[in-house]
Coordinates of C-alpha atoms in Angstrom, one line a residue:
Chain M
M34 CA 37.0 -27.4 -8.4
K35 CA 39.2 -24.4 -9.2
L36 CA 39.9 -24.1 -12.7
S37 CA 43.3 -22.4 -13.9
N38 CA 42.8 -19.3 -15.7
S39 CA 44.0 -20.7 -18.8
R40 CA 41.3 -23.4 -18.8
L41 CA 38.8 -20.9 -18.3
F42 CA 40.1 -18.9 -21.1
E43 CA 39.9 -21.9 -23.2
Q44 CA 36.4 -23.0 -22.1
G45 CA 35.3 -19.4 -22.8
A46 CA 36.7 -19.3 -26.4
A47 CA 35.1 -22.9 -27.0
I48 CA 31.9 -21.5 -26.3
F49 CA 32.3 -18.1 -28.2
R50 CA 33.2 -20.5 -31.3
K51 CA 30.5 -22.9 -30.8
D52 CA 28.2 -19.6 -30.6
F53 CA 29.3 -18.1 -33.5
L54 CA 28.9 -21.3 -35.5
I55 CA 25.6 -21.6 -34.8
G56 CA 25.2 -18.1 -35.4
L57 CA 26.7 -18.4 -38.6
R58 CA 24.6 -21.4 -39.5
R59 CA 21.4 -19.8 -38.3
R60 CA 21.7 -16.5 -38.5
A61 CA 18.6 -16.0 -36.8
S62 CA 19.8 -13.7 -34.2
F63 CA 21.7 -11.4 -36.3
A64 CA 19.0 -11.3 -39.1
A65 CA 16.5 -10.3 -36.1
M66 CA 19.2 -7.4 -35.0
A67 CA 19.8 -6.2 -38.5
M68 CA 16.2 -6.1 -39.9
F69 CA 15.3 -4.6 -36.7
A70 CA 17.8 -1.8 -36.9
L71 CA 16.8 -1.4 -40.8
T72 CA 13.0 -1.4 -40.1
S73 CA 13.5 1.2 -37.3
L74 CA 16.1 3.2 -39.5
A75 CA 13.7 3.6 -42.0
A76 CA 10.5 4.2 -40.2
L77 CA 12.3 7.2 -38.5
S78 CA 13.8 8.7 -41.9
L79 CA 10.4 8.4 -43.2
A80 CA 8.7 10.1 -40.3
T81 CA 11.2 12.8 -40.6
R82 CA 11.3 13.0 -44.4
G83 CA 14.8 14.2 -44.8
E84 CA 14.6 17.4 -42.0
I85 CA 17.7 18.3 -40.8
L86 CA 17.8 17.4 -37.3
E87 CA 19.9 18.7 -34.5
P88 CA 22.7 16.9 -33.2
K89 CA 21.2 16.2 -30.0
I90 CA 18.4 14.5 -31.6
L91 CA 20.2 12.5 -34.1
A92 CA 22.4 11.2 -31.1
A93 CA 19.5 10.0 -29.2
L94 CA 17.9 8.5 -32.2
L95 CA 20.9 6.4 -33.0
W96 CA 21.3 5.1 -29.3
V97 CA 17.4 4.1 -29.3
V98 CA 17.8 2.3 -32.5
I99 CA 21.1 0.4 -31.2
F100 CA 19.3 -0.6 -27.8
F101 CA 16.2 -1.9 -29.0
A102 CA 18.0 -3.5 -32.2
A103 CA 20.3 -5.2 -29.9
S104 CA 17.6 -5.8 -27.4
A105 CA 16.0 -8.1 -30.2
G106 CA 19.2 -10.4 -30.7
I107 CA 20.6 -10.5 -27.2
S108 CA 17.4 -11.8 -25.4
G109 CA 17.7 -15.1 -26.9
T110 CA 21.7 -15.5 -25.9
F111 CA 20.8 -18.7 -23.6
D112 CA 17.5 -19.5 -25.3
D113 CA 19.1 -22.0 -27.7
E114 CA 20.7 -24.3 -25.0
E115 CA 17.3 -23.7 -22.7
T116 CA 15.1 -24.9 -25.6
A117 CA 17.1 -28.0 -26.8
G118 CA 17.9 -29.0 -23.1
T119 CA 21.5 -28.3 -23.2
L120 CA 21.7 -25.6 -20.7
S121 CA 22.7 -28.2 -17.9
T122 CA 25.3 -30.1 -20.0
L123 CA 26.9 -26.6 -21.1
K124 CA 27.3 -26.0 -17.4
L125 CA 28.9 -29.4 -16.8
Y126 CA 31.4 -29.1 -19.3
A127 CA 32.6 -25.3 -18.5
A128 CA 32.7 -23.4 -15.6
P129 CA 29.8 -20.8 -15.1
Q130 CA 32.4 -17.9 -15.5
A131 CA 33.7 -19.4 -18.8
V132 CA 30.0 -19.6 -20.2
L133 CA 29.1 -16.2 -18.8
F134 CA 32.4 -14.4 -20.5
G135 CA 32.3 -16.8 -23.8
K136 CA 28.7 -15.4 -24.1
M137 CA 29.7 -12.0 -23.0
F138 CA 32.3 -11.8 -25.7
F139 CA 29.9 -13.3 -28.6
T140 CA 27.4 -10.6 -27.4
F141 CA 29.9 -8.1 -27.8
A142 CA 31.0 -9.4 -31.3
S143 CA 27.5 -9.4 -32.4
L144 CA 26.9 -5.9 -31.5
A145 CA 29.9 -4.6 -33.2
A146 CA 28.7 -6.3 -36.3
L147 CA 25.4 -4.6 -36.1
I148 CA 26.7 -1.3 -35.3
I149 CA 29.2 -1.7 -38.1
F150 CA 26.2 -2.5 -40.2
L151 CA 23.8 0.2 -39.0
L152 CA 26.0 3.2 -38.5
P153 CA 26.7 4.2 -42.3
I154 CA 23.1 3.7 -43.2
F155 CA 22.1 6.0 -40.2
L156 CA 24.4 8.7 -41.5
V157 CA 23.3 8.5 -44.9
L158 CA 19.6 8.4 -44.4
F159 CA 19.9 11.5 -41.6
D160 CA 22.6 13.2 -43.8
C161 CA 24.6 13.3 -40.7
G162 CA 28.1 14.3 -40.5
V163 CA 30.7 13.2 -37.9
E164 CA 33.1 15.9 -36.7
E165 CA 35.1 13.5 -34.0
I166 CA 35.2 10.2 -35.4
F167 CA 37.5 9.0 -32.7
L168 CA 35.1 10.1 -30.2
L169 CA 32.1 8.2 -31.7
V170 CA 34.1 4.9 -32.0
T171 CA 35.1 5.2 -28.5
T172 CA 31.9 6.2 -27.4
I173 CA 30.4 3.2 -29.5
F174 CA 33.2 1.0 -27.8
F175 CA 32.2 2.0 -24.3
G176 CA 28.5 1.9 -25.0
A177 CA 28.8 -1.7 -26.7
V178 CA 30.9 -3.1 -23.5
G179 CA 28.2 -2.3 -21.4
I180 CA 25.0 -3.3 -23.1
S181 CA 27.1 -6.7 -23.8
S182 CA 28.0 -7.0 -20.0
A183 CA 24.5 -6.1 -18.4
G184 CA 22.5 -7.8 -21.6
T185 CA 24.1 -11.3 -21.2
L186 CA 23.5 -11.4 -17.2
T187 CA 19.7 -9.9 -17.9
A188 CA 19.5 -13.0 -20.8
A189 CA 20.4 -15.4 -18.2
L190 CA 17.9 -14.3 -16.0
T191 CA 14.9 -14.3 -18.4
T192 CA 15.6 -17.8 -19.6
S193 CA 13.1 -19.4 -17.0
A194 CA 10.8 -16.7 -17.7
T195 CA 7.6 -18.0 -18.8
V196 CA 6.5 -14.7 -20.5
K197 CA 9.3 -13.5 -22.7
G198 CA 7.8 -10.7 -25.2
G199 CA 9.0 -7.6 -24.0
L200 CA 10.7 -8.5 -20.7
F201 CA 14.1 -8.2 -21.9
P202 CA 14.2 -4.5 -23.0
I203 CA 12.2 -3.7 -19.6
L204 CA 15.0 -5.1 -17.7
L205 CA 17.7 -4.1 -19.6
F206 CA 16.7 -0.1 -20.1
P207 CA 17.2 0.8 -16.5
V208 CA 20.3 -0.8 -15.7
T209 CA 22.0 0.5 -18.7
L210 CA 20.9 4.1 -18.6
P211 CA 23.9 5.4 -16.6
I212 CA 25.9 4.2 -20.2
F213 CA 23.0 5.4 -22.3
L214 CA 22.9 9.1 -21.1
P215 CA 26.7 9.6 -21.0
A216 CA 26.2 7.9 -24.7
I217 CA 23.9 10.3 -26.1
R218 CA 25.7 13.3 -25.0
L219 CA 29.2 12.1 -26.3
T220 CA 27.6 11.3 -29.9
E221 CA 26.1 14.6 -29.8
F222 CA 29.6 16.4 -29.4
A223 CA 31.2 13.8 -31.8
F224 CA 28.6 14.8 -34.6
A225 CA 28.7 18.5 -33.7
G226 CA 32.4 18.9 -32.9
G227 CA 33.5 21.3 -30.1
E228 CA 34.2 20.5 -26.5
C229 CA 34.1 17.1 -25.5
G230 CA 33.1 15.8 -22.1
A231 CA 36.2 13.6 -20.7
E232 CA 34.1 12.9 -18.0
F233 CA 31.4 11.4 -19.6
L234 CA 33.8 8.8 -21.0
I235 CA 35.6 8.1 -17.9
L236 CA 31.8 7.9 -16.1
M237 CA 31.2 5.1 -18.9
A238 CA 34.4 3.2 -18.6
I239 CA 34.0 3.0 -14.8
Y240 CA 30.4 1.7 -15.2
D241 CA 31.1 -1.0 -17.7
A242 CA 33.9 -2.2 -15.4
I243 CA 31.4 -2.4 -12.6
L244 CA 28.8 -4.1 -14.8
I245 CA 31.5 -6.8 -15.9
T246 CA 32.2 -7.2 -12.4
A247 CA 28.7 -7.5 -10.9
A248 CA 27.8 -9.7 -13.8
S249 CA 30.7 -12.2 -12.8
I250 CA 29.7 -12.1 -9.0
L251 CA 26.0 -12.3 -9.5
Y252 CA 26.3 -15.2 -12.2
D253 CA 27.3 -17.6 -10.0
Y254 CA 24.1 -17.6 -8.1
L255 CA 22.3 -18.3 -11.0
D256 CA 23.8 -21.9 -11.2
Chain F
M247 CA 2.3 1.2 16.5
L248 CA -0.7 2.1 14.3
K249 CA -2.3 4.5 16.8
F250 CA 0.9 6.2 17.2
L251 CA 1.4 6.2 13.5
V252 CA -2.0 7.8 13.4
A253 CA -1.7 10.3 16.1
L254 CA 1.6 11.4 14.9
T255 CA 0.7 11.7 11.1
A256 CA -2.2 13.7 11.9
A257 CA 0.0 15.8 14.1
I258 CA 2.2 16.3 11.3
I259 CA -0.3 17.2 8.8
A260 CA -2.2 19.8 11.2
A261 CA 1.3 21.5 11.7
I262 CA 1.8 21.6 8.1
I263 CA -1.4 23.2 7.4
F264 CA -1.5 25.6 10.3
F265 CA 1.7 26.3 11.4
V266 CA 4.1 26.1 8.6
P267 CA 3.8 29.5 6.6
P268 CA 3.0 29.0 2.9
V269 CA 6.2 29.1 0.6
K270 CA 7.1 32.6 -0.4
G271 CA 5.1 33.4 -4.0
L272 CA 3.9 29.9 -4.1
G273 CA 1.0 29.4 -1.9
D274 CA -0.3 26.9 0.2
L275 CA -0.6 24.3 -2.8
A276 CA 3.4 24.0 -2.7
K277 CA 3.2 22.3 0.9
I278 CA 2.8 19.4 -1.3
I279 CA 6.7 19.2 -1.0
F280 CA 6.1 17.9 2.9
F281 CA 4.2 14.8 0.9
H282 CA 7.1 14.6 -1.8
V283 CA 10.1 14.7 -0.2
P284 CA 9.1 12.0 2.5
T285 CA 7.8 9.5 -0.1
A286 CA 10.9 10.0 -2.6
W287 CA 13.0 9.2 0.4
V288 CA 11.1 6.1 1.3
S289 CA 11.0 4.8 -2.0
V290 CA 15.1 5.0 -2.0
I291 CA 15.2 3.6 1.5
A292 CA 12.8 0.6 0.1
F293 CA 15.1 0.1 -3.0
F294 CA 17.9 -0.6 -0.7
T295 CA 16.1 -2.8 1.9
S296 CA 14.9 -4.9 -1.0
A297 CA 18.4 -5.2 -2.0
F298 CA 19.4 -5.7 1.1
Y299 CA 17.3 -9.0 1.7
A300 CA 18.1 -10.2 -2.1
A301 CA 21.9 -10.2 -1.0
K302 CA 20.6 -12.1 2.2
F303 CA 18.6 -14.6 0.3
L304 CA 21.5 -15.4 -2.3
R305 CA 23.9 -15.7 0.8
T306 CA 21.3 -17.9 2.9
G307 CA 18.5 -19.3 0.7
E308 CA 16.0 -18.7 3.1
F309 CA 12.6 -17.7 1.3
S310 CA 11.5 -15.3 4.0
C311 CA 14.3 -13.2 2.7
D312 CA 13.0 -13.2 -0.7
E313 CA 9.4 -12.5 0.6
L314 CA 10.9 -9.4 2.2
S315 CA 12.6 -8.0 -0.6
A316 CA 9.7 -8.7 -2.9
K317 CA 7.5 -6.8 0.0
A318 CA 9.9 -4.0 0.0
A319 CA 9.8 -3.6 -3.6
R320 CA 5.9 -3.5 -3.9
L321 CA 6.2 -0.8 -0.9
G322 CA 8.8 1.3 -3.1
F323 CA 6.8 1.1 -5.7
I324 CA 3.6 2.7 -4.3
F325 CA 6.1 5.3 -2.6
V326 CA 7.8 6.0 -5.9
L327 CA 4.5 6.6 -7.7
L328 CA 3.2 9.0 -5.2
A329 CA 7.0 10.7 -5.0
T330 CA 6.7 11.4 -8.6
I331 CA 2.9 12.4 -9.0
S332 CA 3.4 14.9 -6.1
G333 CA 7.0 16.0 -7.5
A334 CA 5.1 16.7 -10.6
I335 CA 2.3 18.8 -8.8
F336 CA 5.2 20.9 -7.5
S337 CA 7.2 21.0 -10.6
K338 CA 4.0 22.5 -12.2
L339 CA 3.7 25.6 -9.5
T340 CA 7.5 26.0 -9.5
W341 CA 8.8 25.6 -13.2
G342 CA 5.1 25.8 -14.9
T343 CA 5.5 22.4 -16.3
F344 CA 4.4 19.1 -14.8
W345 CA 7.5 17.2 -16.5
N346 CA 10.9 18.5 -18.3
W347 CA 13.3 15.5 -17.8
D348 CA 15.1 17.3 -15.2
P349 CA 18.0 14.9 -13.6
R350 CA 16.2 14.7 -10.6
Q351 CA 13.2 13.5 -12.8
T352 CA 15.0 11.0 -14.5
T353 CA 16.3 9.6 -11.5
I354 CA 12.8 9.1 -10.0
F355 CA 11.5 7.6 -13.4
V356 CA 14.0 5.2 -13.5
L357 CA 13.4 4.1 -10.1
I358 CA 9.7 3.5 -11.2
L359 CA 11.2 1.6 -14.2
I360 CA 13.6 -0.7 -12.0
Y361 CA 10.5 -1.4 -9.5
G362 CA 8.2 -2.1 -12.3
A363 CA 10.9 -4.5 -14.1
Y364 CA 11.6 -6.1 -11.1
L365 CA 7.8 -6.8 -10.4
T366 CA 7.4 -8.0 -14.0
L367 CA 10.3 -10.5 -13.5
R368 CA 8.8 -11.9 -10.6
A369 CA 5.5 -12.1 -12.6
A370 CA 7.1 -13.9 -15.6
V371 CA 8.7 -16.8 -13.4
S372 CA 6.5 -19.4 -12.1
A373 CA 9.0 -21.4 -10.3
E374 CA 9.5 -20.4 -6.6
K375 CA 13.2 -21.1 -6.3
I376 CA 14.1 -19.7 -9.6
R377 CA 11.8 -16.9 -9.2
A378 CA 13.7 -16.0 -5.8
K379 CA 17.1 -16.0 -7.4
V380 CA 16.5 -14.3 -10.6
S381 CA 14.7 -11.4 -8.6
A382 CA 17.7 -11.2 -6.0
V383 CA 20.2 -10.9 -8.8
Y384 CA 18.2 -8.3 -11.0
S385 CA 17.7 -6.5 -7.6
L386 CA 21.4 -6.1 -6.7
L387 CA 22.1 -5.6 -10.4
S388 CA 19.8 -2.6 -10.5
V389 CA 21.3 -1.4 -7.3
L390 CA 24.3 -0.4 -8.9
T391 CA 22.6 2.6 -10.9
V392 CA 21.7 4.3 -7.5
P393 CA 25.4 6.2 -7.0
F394 CA 25.3 7.1 -10.8
L395 CA 22.0 8.4 -11.3
V396 CA 21.4 9.6 -7.8
F397 CA 24.7 11.0 -7.4
I398 CA 26.7 11.4 -10.2
L399 CA 24.6 12.0 -13.3
P400 CA 22.4 14.9 -11.8
R401 CA 25.6 16.9 -11.1
M402 CA 26.8 16.6 -14.7
Y403 CA 23.8 18.3 -16.1
F404 CA 22.0 21.3 -15.8
S405 CA 19.2 20.8 -13.0
L406 CA 16.5 23.3 -12.0
H407 CA 15.7 20.9 -9.1
P408 CA 16.3 22.6 -5.4
E409 CA 19.2 21.4 -3.6
P410 CA 18.7 18.1 -1.3
V411 CA 18.1 19.0 2.5
L412 CA 21.7 17.4 3.1
N413 CA 23.3 19.5 0.3
S414 CA 26.7 19.7 -0.9
A415 CA 27.3 22.9 1.3
G416 CA 26.4 20.9 4.5
R417 CA 23.9 23.4 5.6
P418 CA 20.4 23.5 5.3
E419 CA 18.8 26.4 3.4
M420 CA 15.5 26.5 4.8
D421 CA 13.4 28.4 7.6
A422 CA 13.8 26.6 10.9
E423 CA 9.8 25.6 10.9
I424 CA 9.9 24.7 7.4
L425 CA 12.9 22.3 8.1
I426 CA 11.6 20.6 11.4
A427 CA 8.2 19.9 9.9
L428 CA 10.1 18.2 6.8
I429 CA 12.4 16.0 9.3
A430 CA 9.2 15.1 11.3
A431 CA 7.5 14.0 7.8
V432 CA 10.5 12.2 6.9
I433 CA 10.6 10.3 10.0
D434 CA 6.9 9.4 10.2
A435 CA 7.0 8.0 6.5
T436 CA 9.9 6.1 7.3
L437 CA 8.0 4.7 10.6
I438 CA 4.8 4.0 8.3
F439 CA 7.4 1.9 5.9
W440 CA 9.1 0.4 8.6
W441 CA 5.1 -0.8 10.2
L442 CA 4.1 -1.9 6.9
M443 CA 7.3 -4.2 6.5
R444 CA 6.6 -5.8 9.7
K445 CA 3.0 -6.2 8.9
K446 CA 1.7 -9.8 8.2

């Protein structure tokens, strides 16, 4: 049965709302992401002991923390339904595309919240100035879109895995590398100022679009 | 087929040792390039072969395609490790360091990560049907990175790596005997991969 776009949107929005409410009640997923970010930031800051780091190193540190903190939260995107045995019911209620995009938007919202929480702490702890704020926001937006889209599909892949510890970042990292590398370069430009590589932003936007399309096509085969 | 491959490989090794001149300024050890390029080539071929059979599995649901996809990935993993080790040795000879995250080195390392992730995913899912589905989806998802990591990103960063044989000028910049030996080695490695894929 083919659903109209408005019906798909309604179903996707309902799944987003469900996950959001569960997230608010339980807070486990967001707490895991936030605490992971805080712990790793504290560890890095303690290790460098207030040294002034180059923008290149700071940019790399920021994205490593974002990636692993996101992994700690996103990996369980489908686990609630899988554990409760309600994943098949969810698939009966909504079209696969609505499930995927509902979950993807929720993942993106969680990631955005994480970055809003993490970024000011990072800037303060490492005494890091931002020369190009718009560039930083745009880079983080494209980075978060890529991690959310690839992360949601990867989370769907690992739901049936018997060994889950560590599997999610292993699968996600290579797939998000074409986002990760330009994001680090752009963040370096944003911290240091000067010439910004527009080609890196275009590359991230294209790869995001490809990831979303691929996730949409491939998710249907997991049904 | 096996006898032919053994004879061909032996002939190519003999030609590289006795007939191909040493690389200027680098000596005989730099001839490891005749091992590095073919293994790197096969590791990419194996990657696409794995993705091809993964797509075929998703379309037809035939488990033989899943087995071939997994076999190509396992072989690709071995070839990519060989390519990385031989590349690191060549890098030490030419750049003075085994590893410096040159864009090409990053690409080959990501290929190791993808193969490793794919094989780990297969090991982590016990149900045969689900394992076949999720690995096929991951194989196709990871193939998306190839155009970016092999063709686009290395051109956006400074690289010390020599130009590929098929370079942007469309003209190989090497002596004829070196080029012939290299092409023969690449064909030989591809045939070895093809033979291993067909082997039960």
